[in-house]
Amino acid sequence: MKVLFLDIDAVLNRDSTKERFAGFKSLDKALVERFLHWKNIAQPDLKIVLCSSWRIPVAFGDFMGHLRDNGIDFIDVTPHMPYANPGLEILSWLDQHQEVTAWAVLDDCVVKGMGNRWVQTSEREGVKDIHLARLNK
């Protein structure tokens, strides 16, 4: 199984995103369309695991439901380890899923221990075609 560990903020939204959900910056339609087009064409068998703060239940709204409503289907979420680098959460998830044959991380934050499997986006622009091309490798 091929897995993408997906962050949301600064990947599927950016500084200029106007859309809001539950009072927070929501998904940027153009970025979601770009990501889904790439996934459906280049990586149709790719499974998504959320490694975003959007996976943590909050009183403000159903963020995971909002993702699904916008076409972002995911099979699981990484464990929440307060104050841990996201890399530890990802490695913990991988430890429990030996069926994974290939994986990558798409995140704006530094994710330690991921080497060339980590593709970094930016708050200013979110996910770009160049990031998605790197994931194809």
mmCIF file of N, CA and C in Angstrom, residues 7-132:
data_model
loop_
_atom_site.group_PDB
_atom_site.id
_atom_site.type_symbol
_atom_site.label_atom_id
_atom_site.label_comp_id
_atom_site.label_asym_id
_atom_site.label_seq_id
_atom_site.Cartn_x
_atom_site.Cartn_y
_atom_site.Cartn_z
ATOM 1 N N ASP A 7 -0.728 16.954 5.577
ATOM 2 C CA ASP A 7 -1.083 18.089 6.421
ATOM 3 C C ASP A 7 -2.110 18.906 5.632
ATOM 4 N N ILE A 8 -2.846 19.773 6.300
ATOM 5 C CA ILE A 8 -3.852 20.587 5.607
ATOM 6 C C ILE A 8 -3.432 22.054 5.539
ATOM 7 N N ASP A 9 -3.159 22.658 6.702
ATOM 8 C CA ASP A 9 -2.802 24.079 6.711
ATOM 9 C C ASP A 9 -1.490 24.293 5.973
ATOM 10 N N ALA A 10 -1.490 25.255 5.064
ATOM 11 C CA ALA A 10 -0.344 25.619 4.223
ATOM 12 C C ALA A 10 -0.045 24.554 3.166
ATOM 13 N N VAL A 11 -0.966 23.588 3.019
ATOM 14 C CA VAL A 11 -0.902 22.627 1.923
ATOM 15 C C VAL A 11 -2.159 22.808 1.075
ATOM 16 N N LEU A 12 -3.323 22.621 1.685
ATOM 17 C CA LEU A 12 -4.593 22.784 0.975
ATOM 18 C C LEU A 12 -5.273 24.103 1.312
ATOM 19 N N ASN A 13 -4.564 24.972 1.985
ATOM 20 C CA ASN A 13 -4.952 26.376 2.115
ATOM 21 C C ASN A 13 -3.672 27.191 2.171
ATOM 22 N N ARG A 14 -3.803 28.497 2.119
ATOM 23 C CA ARG A 14 -2.631 29.389 2.085
ATOM 24 C C ARG A 14 -3.022 30.725 2.699
ATOM 25 N N ASP A 15 -2.052 31.608 2.797
ATOM 26 C CA ASP A 15 -2.293 32.924 3.415
ATOM 27 C C ASP A 15 -3.491 33.646 2.808
ATOM 28 N N SER A 16 -3.660 33.539 1.503
ATOM 29 C CA SER A 16 -4.709 34.302 0.815
ATOM 30 C C SER A 16 -6.060 33.582 0.758
ATOM 31 N N THR A 17 -6.178 32.412 1.365
ATOM 32 C CA THR A 17 -7.444 31.670 1.331
ATOM 33 C C THR A 17 -8.536 32.466 2.028
ATOM 34 N N LYS A 18 -9.628 32.686 1.324
ATOM 35 C CA LYS A 18 -10.750 33.462 1.874
ATOM 36 C C LYS A 18 -11.800 32.578 2.542
ATOM 37 N N GLU A 19 -11.938 31.325 2.063
ATOM 38 C CA GLU A 19 -12.958 30.424 2.599
ATOM 39 C C GLU A 19 -12.723 30.184 4.087
ATOM 40 N N ARG A 20 -13.843 30.062 4.818
ATOM 41 C CA ARG A 20 -13.784 29.819 6.263
ATOM 42 C C ARG A 20 -14.668 28.633 6.610
ATOM 43 N N PHE A 21 -14.274 27.917 7.660
ATOM 44 C CA PHE A 21 -15.078 26.839 8.219
ATOM 45 C C PHE A 21 -14.969 26.935 9.731
ATOM 46 N N ALA A 22 -16.109 27.046 10.384
ATOM 47 C CA ALA A 22 -16.164 27.142 11.851
ATOM 48 C C ALA A 22 -15.278 28.272 12.373
ATOM 49 N N GLY A 23 -15.160 29.353 11.580
ATOM 50 C CA GLY A 23 -14.382 30.506 12.001
ATOM 51 C C GLY A 23 -12.897 30.428 11.695
ATOM 52 N N PHE A 24 -12.443 29.314 11.120
ATOM 53 C CA PHE A 24 -11.034 29.125 10.808
ATOM 54 C C PHE A 24 -10.822 29.151 9.301
ATOM 55 N N LYS A 25 -9.566 29.353 8.903
ATOM 56 C CA LYS A 25 -9.216 29.277 7.490
ATOM 57 C C LYS A 25 -9.574 27.876 7.008
ATOM 58 N N SER A 26 -10.282 27.808 5.907
ATOM 59 C CA SER A 26 -10.771 26.532 5.389
ATOM 60 C C SER A 26 -9.891 26.042 4.256
ATOM 61 N N LEU A 27 -10.468 25.227 3.418
ATOM 62 C CA LEU A 27 -9.772 24.701 2.260
ATOM 63 C C LEU A 27 -9.840 25.699 1.116
ATOM 64 N N ASP A 28 -8.754 25.826 0.396
ATOM 65 C CA ASP A 28 -8.692 26.678 -0.787
ATOM 66 C C ASP A 28 -9.128 25.829 -1.977
ATOM 67 N N LYS A 29 -10.226 26.204 -2.611
ATOM 68 C CA LYS A 29 -10.796 25.387 -3.690
ATOM 69 C C LYS A 29 -9.786 25.086 -4.791
ATOM 70 N N ALA A 30 -9.002 26.053 -5.174
ATOM 71 C CA ALA A 30 -8.026 25.851 -6.252
ATOM 72 C C ALA A 30 -6.961 24.837 -5.844
ATOM 73 N N LEU A 31 -6.509 24.908 -4.593
ATOM 74 C CA LEU A 31 -5.490 23.966 -4.123
ATOM 75 C C LEU A 31 -6.059 22.560 -3.996
ATOM 76 N N VAL A 32 -7.286 22.452 -3.515
ATOM 77 C CA VAL A 32 -7.930 21.140 -3.411
ATOM 78 C C VAL A 32 -8.100 20.535 -4.796
ATOM 79 N N GLU A 33 -8.555 21.338 -5.755
ATOM 80 C CA GLU A 33 -8.706 20.846 -7.126
ATOM 81 C C GLU A 33 -7.378 20.374 -7.701
ATOM 82 N N ARG A 34 -6.314 21.135 -7.495
ATOM 83 C CA ARG A 34 -4.985 20.762 -7.987
ATOM 84 C C ARG A 34 -4.560 19.419 -7.376
ATOM 85 N N PHE A 35 -4.711 19.310 -6.057
ATOM 86 C CA PHE A 35 -4.305 18.093 -5.363
ATOM 87 C C PHE A 35 -5.115 16.890 -5.839
ATOM 88 N N LEU A 36 -6.437 17.029 -5.898
ATOM 89 C CA LEU A 36 -7.288 15.903 -6.291
ATOM 90 C C LEU A 36 -7.056 15.505 -7.752
ATOM 91 N N HIS A 37 -6.831 16.472 -8.620
ATOM 92 C CA HIS A 37 -6.522 16.163 -10.020
ATOM 93 C C HIS A 37 -5.254 15.324 -10.091
ATOM 94 N N TRP A 38 -4.211 15.755 -9.396
ATOM 95 C CA TRP A 38 -2.954 15.002 -9.366
ATOM 96 C C TRP A 38 -3.183 13.597 -8.816
ATOM 97 N N LYS A 39 -3.871 13.492 -7.678
ATOM 98 C CA LYS A 39 -4.076 12.188 -7.054
ATOM 99 C C LYS A 39 -4.865 11.262 -7.969
ATOM 100 N N ASN A 40 -5.934 11.754 -8.559
ATOM 101 C CA ASN A 40 -6.784 10.911 -9.398
ATOM 102 C C ASN A 40 -6.099 10.464 -10.688
ATOM 103 N N ILE A 41 -5.221 11.295 -11.223
ATOM 104 C CA ILE A 41 -4.534 10.966 -12.480
ATOM 105 C C ILE A 41 -3.218 10.227 -12.218
ATOM 106 N N ALA A 42 -2.369 10.785 -11.377
ATOM 107 C CA ALA A 42 -1.014 10.252 -11.195
ATOM 108 C C ALA A 42 -0.924 9.162 -10.124
ATOM 109 N N GLN A 43 -1.783 9.230 -9.113
ATOM 110 C CA GLN A 43 -1.666 8.305 -7.975
ATOM 111 C C GLN A 43 -3.040 7.790 -7.522
ATOM 112 N N PRO A 44 -3.807 7.166 -8.396
ATOM 113 C CA PRO A 44 -5.174 6.775 -8.020
ATOM 114 C C PRO A 44 -5.250 5.769 -6.875
ATOM 115 N N ASP A 45 -4.200 4.970 -6.654
ATOM 116 C CA ASP A 45 -4.211 3.970 -5.582
ATOM 117 C C ASP A 45 -3.636 4.495 -4.266
ATOM 118 N N LEU A 46 -3.184 5.727 -4.266
ATOM 119 C CA LEU A 46 -2.579 6.316 -3.080
ATOM 120 C C LEU A 46 -3.607 6.477 -1.962
ATOM 121 N N LYS A 47 -3.224 6.079 -0.761
ATOM 122 C CA LYS A 47 -4.082 6.229 0.420
ATOM 123 C C LYS A 47 -3.580 7.419 1.230
ATOM 124 N N ILE A 48 -4.507 8.174 1.787
ATOM 125 C CA ILE A 48 -4.156 9.362 2.571
ATOM 126 C C ILE A 48 -4.330 9.081 4.052
ATOM 127 N N VAL A 49 -3.326 9.488 4.827
ATOM 128 C CA VAL A 49 -3.391 9.464 6.290
ATOM 129 C C VAL A 49 -3.169 10.900 6.744
ATOM 130 N N LEU A 50 -4.107 11.428 7.516
ATOM 131 C CA LEU A 50 -3.967 12.809 7.996
ATOM 132 C C LEU A 50 -2.919 12.890 9.089
ATOM 133 N N CYS A 51 -2.038 13.868 8.943
ATOM 134 C CA CYS A 51 -1.058 14.176 9.990
ATOM 135 C C CYS A 51 -1.196 15.656 10.341
ATOM 136 N N SER A 52 -2.407 16.135 10.266
ATOM 137 C CA SER A 52 -2.733 17.547 10.443
ATOM 138 C C SER A 52 -3.442 17.769 11.767
ATOM 139 N N SER A 53 -3.363 18.981 12.269
ATOM 140 C CA SER A 53 -4.138 19.308 13.473
ATOM 141 C C SER A 53 -5.634 19.202 13.188
ATOM 142 N N TRP A 54 -6.022 19.147 11.930
ATOM 143 C CA TRP A 54 -7.428 18.980 11.561
ATOM 144 C C TRP A 54 -7.957 17.620 12.015
ATOM 145 N N ARG A 55 -7.068 16.680 12.376
ATOM 146 C CA ARG A 55 -7.494 15.345 12.806
ATOM 147 C C ARG A 55 -7.935 15.332 14.265
ATOM 148 N N ILE A 56 -7.607 16.367 15.013
ATOM 149 C CA ILE A 56 -7.880 16.416 16.452
ATOM 150 C C ILE A 56 -9.277 16.993 16.672
ATOM 151 N N PRO A 57 -10.157 16.253 17.339
ATOM 152 C CA PRO A 57 -11.522 16.765 17.564
ATOM 153 C C PRO A 57 -11.498 18.079 18.351
ATOM 154 N N VAL A 58 -12.306 19.010 17.881
ATOM 155 C CA VAL A 58 -12.437 20.298 18.572
ATOM 156 C C VAL A 58 -13.913 20.645 18.690
ATOM 157 N N ALA A 59 -14.213 21.576 19.554
ATOM 158 C CA ALA A 59 -15.602 21.978 19.775
ATOM 159 C C ALA A 59 -16.130 22.888 18.673
ATOM 160 N N PHE A 60 -15.270 23.341 17.771
ATOM 161 C CA PHE A 60 -15.661 24.339 16.781
ATOM 162 C C PHE A 60 -16.301 23.751 15.535
ATOM 163 N N GLY A 61 -16.096 22.489 15.257
ATOM 164 C CA GLY A 61 -16.675 21.915 14.047
ATOM 165 C C GLY A 61 -16.049 20.588 13.689
ATOM 166 N N ASP A 62 -16.690 19.896 12.779
ATOM 167 C CA ASP A 62 -16.235 18.597 12.304
ATOM 168 C C ASP A 62 -15.281 18.801 11.129
ATOM 169 N N PHE A 63 -14.015 19.059 11.440
ATOM 170 C CA PHE A 63 -13.042 19.339 10.393
ATOM 171 C C PHE A 63 -12.818 18.131 9.488
ATOM 172 N N MET A 64 -12.792 16.928 10.068
ATOM 173 C CA MET A 64 -12.579 15.738 9.237
ATOM 174 C C MET A 64 -13.764 15.510 8.302
ATOM 175 N N GLY A 65 -14.975 15.767 8.774
ATOM 176 C CA GLY A 65 -16.152 15.676 7.908
ATOM 177 C C GLY A 65 -16.096 16.713 6.797
ATOM 178 N N HIS A 66 -15.611 17.903 7.121
ATOM 179 C CA HIS A 66 -15.455 18.971 6.129
ATOM 180 C C HIS A 66 -14.470 18.548 5.037
ATOM 181 N N LEU A 67 -13.402 17.876 5.422
ATOM 182 C CA LEU A 67 -12.448 17.376 4.429
ATOM 183 C C LEU A 67 -13.126 16.380 3.492
ATOM 184 N N ARG A 68 -13.831 15.421 4.075
ATOM 185 C CA ARG A 68 -14.516 14.402 3.254
ATOM 186 C C ARG A 68 -15.562 15.047 2.347
ATOM 187 N N ASP A 69 -16.279 16.037 2.872
ATOM 188 C CA ASP A 69 -17.283 16.744 2.060
ATOM 189 C C ASP A 69 -16.652 17.430 0.852
ATOM 190 N N ASN A 70 -15.355 17.711 0.936
ATOM 191 C CA ASN A 70 -14.645 18.387 -0.147
ATOM 192 C C ASN A 70 -13.759 17.442 -0.951
ATOM 193 N N GLY A 71 -14.013 16.140 -0.829
ATOM 194 C CA GLY A 71 -13.321 15.164 -1.660
ATOM 195 C C GLY A 71 -12.013 14.632 -1.118
ATOM 196 N N ILE A 72 -11.624 15.047 0.078
ATOM 197 C CA ILE A 72 -10.377 14.565 0.672
ATOM 198 C C ILE A 72 -10.709 13.336 1.525
ATOM 199 N N ASP A 73 -10.622 12.163 0.892
ATOM 200 C CA ASP A 73 -10.890 10.915 1.597
ATOM 201 C C ASP A 73 -9.594 10.408 2.210
ATOM 202 N N PHE A 74 -9.681 9.921 3.414
ATOM 203 C CA PHE A 74 -8.494 9.410 4.092
ATOM 204 C C PHE A 74 -8.853 8.120 4.809
ATOM 205 N N ILE A 75 -7.840 7.271 4.968
ATOM 206 C CA ILE A 75 -8.078 5.970 5.584
ATOM 207 C C ILE A 75 -7.844 5.983 7.085
ATOM 208 N N ASP A 76 -7.078 6.981 7.562
ATOM 209 C CA ASP A 76 -6.725 6.989 8.983
ATOM 210 C C ASP A 76 -6.082 8.332 9.334
ATOM 211 N N VAL A 77 -5.741 8.463 10.590
ATOM 212 C CA VAL A 77 -5.025 9.638 11.091
ATOM 213 C C VAL A 77 -3.840 9.151 11.908
ATOM 214 N N THR A 78 -2.805 9.954 11.966
ATOM 215 C CA THR A 78 -1.675 9.606 12.826
ATOM 216 C C THR A 78 -2.072 9.808 14.284
ATOM 217 N N PRO A 79 -1.412 9.101 15.199
ATOM 218 C CA PRO A 79 -1.731 9.295 16.615
ATOM 219 C C PRO A 79 -1.361 10.703 17.054
ATOM 220 N N HIS A 80 -2.139 11.251 17.969
ATOM 221 C CA HIS A 80 -1.860 12.584 18.500
ATOM 222 C C HIS A 80 -0.906 12.441 19.680
ATOM 223 N N MET A 81 0.285 13.004 19.519
ATOM 224 C CA MET A 81 1.305 12.967 20.566
ATOM 225 C C MET A 81 1.671 14.414 20.883
ATOM 226 N N PRO A 82 0.996 15.015 21.864
ATOM 227 C CA PRO A 82 1.253 16.428 22.165
ATOM 228 C C PRO A 82 2.745 16.709 22.348
ATOM 229 N N TYR A 83 3.182 17.785 21.753
ATOM 230 C CA TYR A 83 4.545 18.300 21.849
ATOM 231 C C TYR A 83 5.578 17.451 21.105
ATOM 232 N N ALA A 84 5.134 16.437 20.376
ATOM 233 C CA ALA A 84 6.069 15.605 19.610
ATOM 234 C C ALA A 84 6.178 16.146 18.189
ATOM 235 N N ASN A 85 7.335 15.945 17.591
ATOM 236 C CA ASN A 85 7.498 16.274 16.184
ATOM 237 C C ASN A 85 6.583 15.364 15.381
ATOM 238 N N PRO A 86 5.929 15.893 14.341
ATOM 239 C CA PRO A 86 5.045 15.048 13.526
ATOM 240 C C PRO A 86 5.737 13.789 12.999
ATOM 241 N N GLY A 87 7.039 13.839 12.840
ATOM 242 C CA GLY A 87 7.771 12.664 12.372
ATOM 243 C C GLY A 87 7.605 11.470 13.297
ATOM 244 N N LEU A 88 7.563 11.715 14.603
ATOM 245 C CA LEU A 88 7.361 10.623 15.562
ATOM 246 C C LEU A 88 5.969 10.029 15.431
ATOM 247 N N GLU A 89 4.986 10.883 15.177
ATOM 248 C CA GLU A 89 3.618 10.399 14.984
ATOM 249 C C GLU A 89 3.526 9.533 13.716
ATOM 250 N N ILE A 90 4.199 9.967 12.672
ATOM 251 C CA ILE A 90 4.204 9.220 11.412
ATOM 252 C C ILE A 90 4.902 7.879 11.594
ATOM 253 N N LEU A 91 6.068 7.887 12.227
ATOM 254 C CA LEU A 91 6.800 6.632 12.445
ATOM 255 C C LEU A 91 6.010 5.675 13.331
ATOM 256 N N SER A 92 5.303 6.206 14.311
ATOM 257 C CA SER A 92 4.461 5.377 15.166
ATOM 258 C C SER A 92 3.347 4.725 14.345
ATOM 259 N N TRP A 93 2.729 5.490 13.461
ATOM 260 C CA TRP A 93 1.673 4.944 12.607
ATOM 261 C C TRP A 93 2.247 3.860 11.692
ATOM 262 N N LEU A 94 3.398 4.133 11.089
ATOM 263 C CA LEU A 94 4.016 3.158 10.191
ATOM 264 C C LEU A 94 4.366 1.862 10.921
ATOM 265 N N ASP A 95 4.792 1.983 12.176
ATOM 266 C CA ASP A 95 5.113 0.807 12.993
ATOM 267 C C ASP A 95 3.928 -0.151 13.111
ATOM 268 N N GLN A 96 2.741 0.409 13.104
ATOM 269 C CA GLN A 96 1.516 -0.379 13.261
ATOM 270 C C GLN A 96 0.932 -0.851 11.925
ATOM 271 N N HIS A 97 1.563 -0.457 10.806
ATOM 272 C CA HIS A 97 1.012 -0.766 9.482
ATOM 273 C C HIS A 97 2.114 -1.289 8.564
ATOM 274 N N GLN A 98 2.481 -2.511 8.779
ATOM 275 C CA GLN A 98 3.560 -3.141 8.015
ATOM 276 C C GLN A 98 3.207 -3.353 6.547
ATOM 277 N N GLU A 99 1.931 -3.196 6.196
ATOM 278 C CA GLU A 99 1.507 -3.380 4.803
ATOM 279 C C GLU A 99 1.916 -2.212 3.899
ATOM 280 N N VAL A 100 2.426 -1.136 4.478
ATOM 281 C CA VAL A 100 2.843 0.031 3.688
ATOM 282 C C VAL A 100 4.138 -0.298 2.941
ATOM 283 N N THR A 101 4.101 -0.110 1.628
ATOM 284 C CA THR A 101 5.263 -0.399 0.782
ATOM 285 C C THR A 101 5.996 0.866 0.332
ATOM 286 N N ALA A 102 5.286 1.985 0.313
ATOM 287 C CA ALA A 102 5.885 3.265 -0.081
ATOM 288 C C ALA A 102 5.104 4.374 0.618
ATOM 289 N N TRP A 103 5.817 5.441 0.985
ATOM 290 C CA TRP A 103 5.133 6.542 1.665
ATOM 291 C C TRP A 103 5.910 7.837 1.496
ATOM 292 N N ALA A 104 5.165 8.947 1.688
ATOM 293 C CA ALA A 104 5.749 10.282 1.617
ATOM 294 C C ALA A 104 4.944 11.196 2.543
ATOM 295 N N VAL A 105 5.498 12.386 2.794
ATOM 296 C CA VAL A 105 4.875 13.369 3.680
ATOM 297 C C VAL A 105 4.766 14.688 2.931
ATOM 298 N N LEU A 106 3.571 15.298 2.969
ATOM 299 C CA LEU A 106 3.351 16.616 2.357
ATOM 300 C C LEU A 106 2.935 17.560 3.476
ATOM 301 N N ASP A 107 3.830 18.474 3.847
ATOM 302 C CA ASP A 107 3.637 19.299 5.045
ATOM 303 C C ASP A 107 4.466 20.571 4.903
ATOM 304 N N ASP A 108 3.982 21.655 5.485
ATOM 305 C CA ASP A 108 4.761 22.895 5.465
ATOM 306 C C ASP A 108 5.784 22.948 6.593
ATOM 307 N N CYS A 109 5.551 22.207 7.656
ATOM 308 C CA CYS A 109 6.450 22.227 8.822
ATOM 309 C C CYS A 109 7.609 21.264 8.617
ATOM 310 N N VAL A 110 8.672 21.511 9.349
ATOM 311 C CA VAL A 110 9.811 20.598 9.333
ATOM 312 C C VAL A 110 9.367 19.297 9.988
ATOM 313 N N VAL A 111 9.524 18.209 9.271
ATOM 314 C CA VAL A 111 9.172 16.892 9.794
ATOM 315 C C VAL A 111 10.467 16.092 9.868
ATOM 316 N N LYS A 112 11.026 16.025 11.059
ATOM 317 C CA LYS A 112 12.333 15.390 11.257
ATOM 318 C C LYS A 112 12.272 13.888 11.013
ATOM 319 N N GLY A 113 13.372 13.364 10.461
ATOM 320 C CA GLY A 113 13.510 11.934 10.280
ATOM 321 C C GLY A 113 12.869 11.369 9.033
ATOM 322 N N MET A 114 12.409 12.225 8.132
ATOM 323 C CA MET A 114 11.716 11.743 6.946
ATOM 324 C C MET A 114 12.607 11.721 5.706
ATOM 325 N N GLY A 115 13.761 12.369 5.772
ATOM 326 C CA GLY A 115 14.676 12.392 4.635
ATOM 327 C C GLY A 115 14.008 12.928 3.376
ATOM 328 N N ASN A 116 14.260 12.278 2.249
ATOM 329 C CA ASN A 116 13.713 12.762 0.975
ATOM 330 C C ASN A 116 12.245 12.367 0.776
ATOM 331 N N ARG A 117 11.631 11.750 1.757
ATOM 332 C CA ARG A 117 10.204 11.417 1.674
ATOM 333 C C ARG A 117 9.324 12.619 2.031
ATOM 334 N N TRP A 118 9.937 13.665 2.588
ATOM 335 C CA TRP A 118 9.201 14.864 3.027
ATOM 336 C C TRP A 118 9.265 15.913 1.934
ATOM 337 N N VAL A 119 8.083 16.402 1.533
ATOM 338 C CA VAL A 119 7.978 17.484 0.562
ATOM 339 C C VAL A 119 7.359 18.670 1.287
ATOM 340 N N GLN A 120 8.085 19.786 1.303
ATOM 341 C CA GLN A 120 7.660 20.959 2.070
ATOM 342 C C GLN A 120 6.955 21.990 1.200
ATOM 343 N N THR A 121 5.772 22.396 1.656
ATOM 344 C CA THR A 121 5.014 23.464 1.015
ATOM 345 C C THR A 121 5.249 24.752 1.809
ATOM 346 N N SER A 122 4.535 25.822 1.426
ATOM 347 C CA SER A 122 4.677 27.079 2.164
ATOM 348 C C SER A 122 3.308 27.686 2.445
ATOM 349 N N GLU A 123 3.238 28.433 3.535
ATOM 350 C CA GLU A 123 1.996 29.129 3.897
ATOM 351 C C GLU A 123 1.568 30.104 2.812
ATOM 352 N N ARG A 124 2.536 30.698 2.162
ATOM 353 C CA ARG A 124 2.247 31.711 1.155
ATOM 354 C C ARG A 124 1.541 31.132 -0.067
ATOM 355 N N GLU A 125 1.934 29.915 -0.466
ATOM 356 C CA GLU A 125 1.418 29.382 -1.725
ATOM 357 C C GLU A 125 0.655 28.066 -1.602
ATOM 358 N N GLY A 126 0.825 27.326 -0.527
ATOM 359 C CA GLY A 126 0.198 26.007 -0.437
ATOM 360 C C GLY A 126 0.843 25.042 -1.418
ATOM 361 N N VAL A 127 0.129 23.977 -1.756
ATOM 362 C CA VAL A 127 0.682 22.957 -2.643
ATOM 363 C C VAL A 127 0.746 23.470 -4.088
ATOM 364 N N LYS A 128 1.875 23.206 -4.719
ATOM 365 C CA LYS A 128 2.090 23.594 -6.116
ATOM 366 C C LYS A 128 2.401 22.348 -6.929
ATOM 367 N N ASP A 129 2.341 22.485 -8.238
ATOM 368 C CA ASP A 129 2.630 21.353 -9.122
ATOM 369 C C ASP A 129 4.020 20.775 -8.868
ATOM 370 N N ILE A 130 4.977 21.625 -8.556
ATOM 371 C CA ILE A 130 6.348 21.143 -8.310
ATOM 372 C C ILE A 130 6.396 20.211 -7.093
ATOM 373 N N HIS A 131 5.581 20.486 -6.081
ATOM 374 C CA HIS A 131 5.520 19.606 -4.904
ATOM 375 C C HIS A 131 4.941 18.253 -5.296
ATOM 376 N N LEU A 132 3.869 18.300 -6.066
ATOM 377 C CA LEU A 132 3.208 17.061 -6.484
ATOM 378 C C LEU A 132 4.109 16.231 -7.386
#
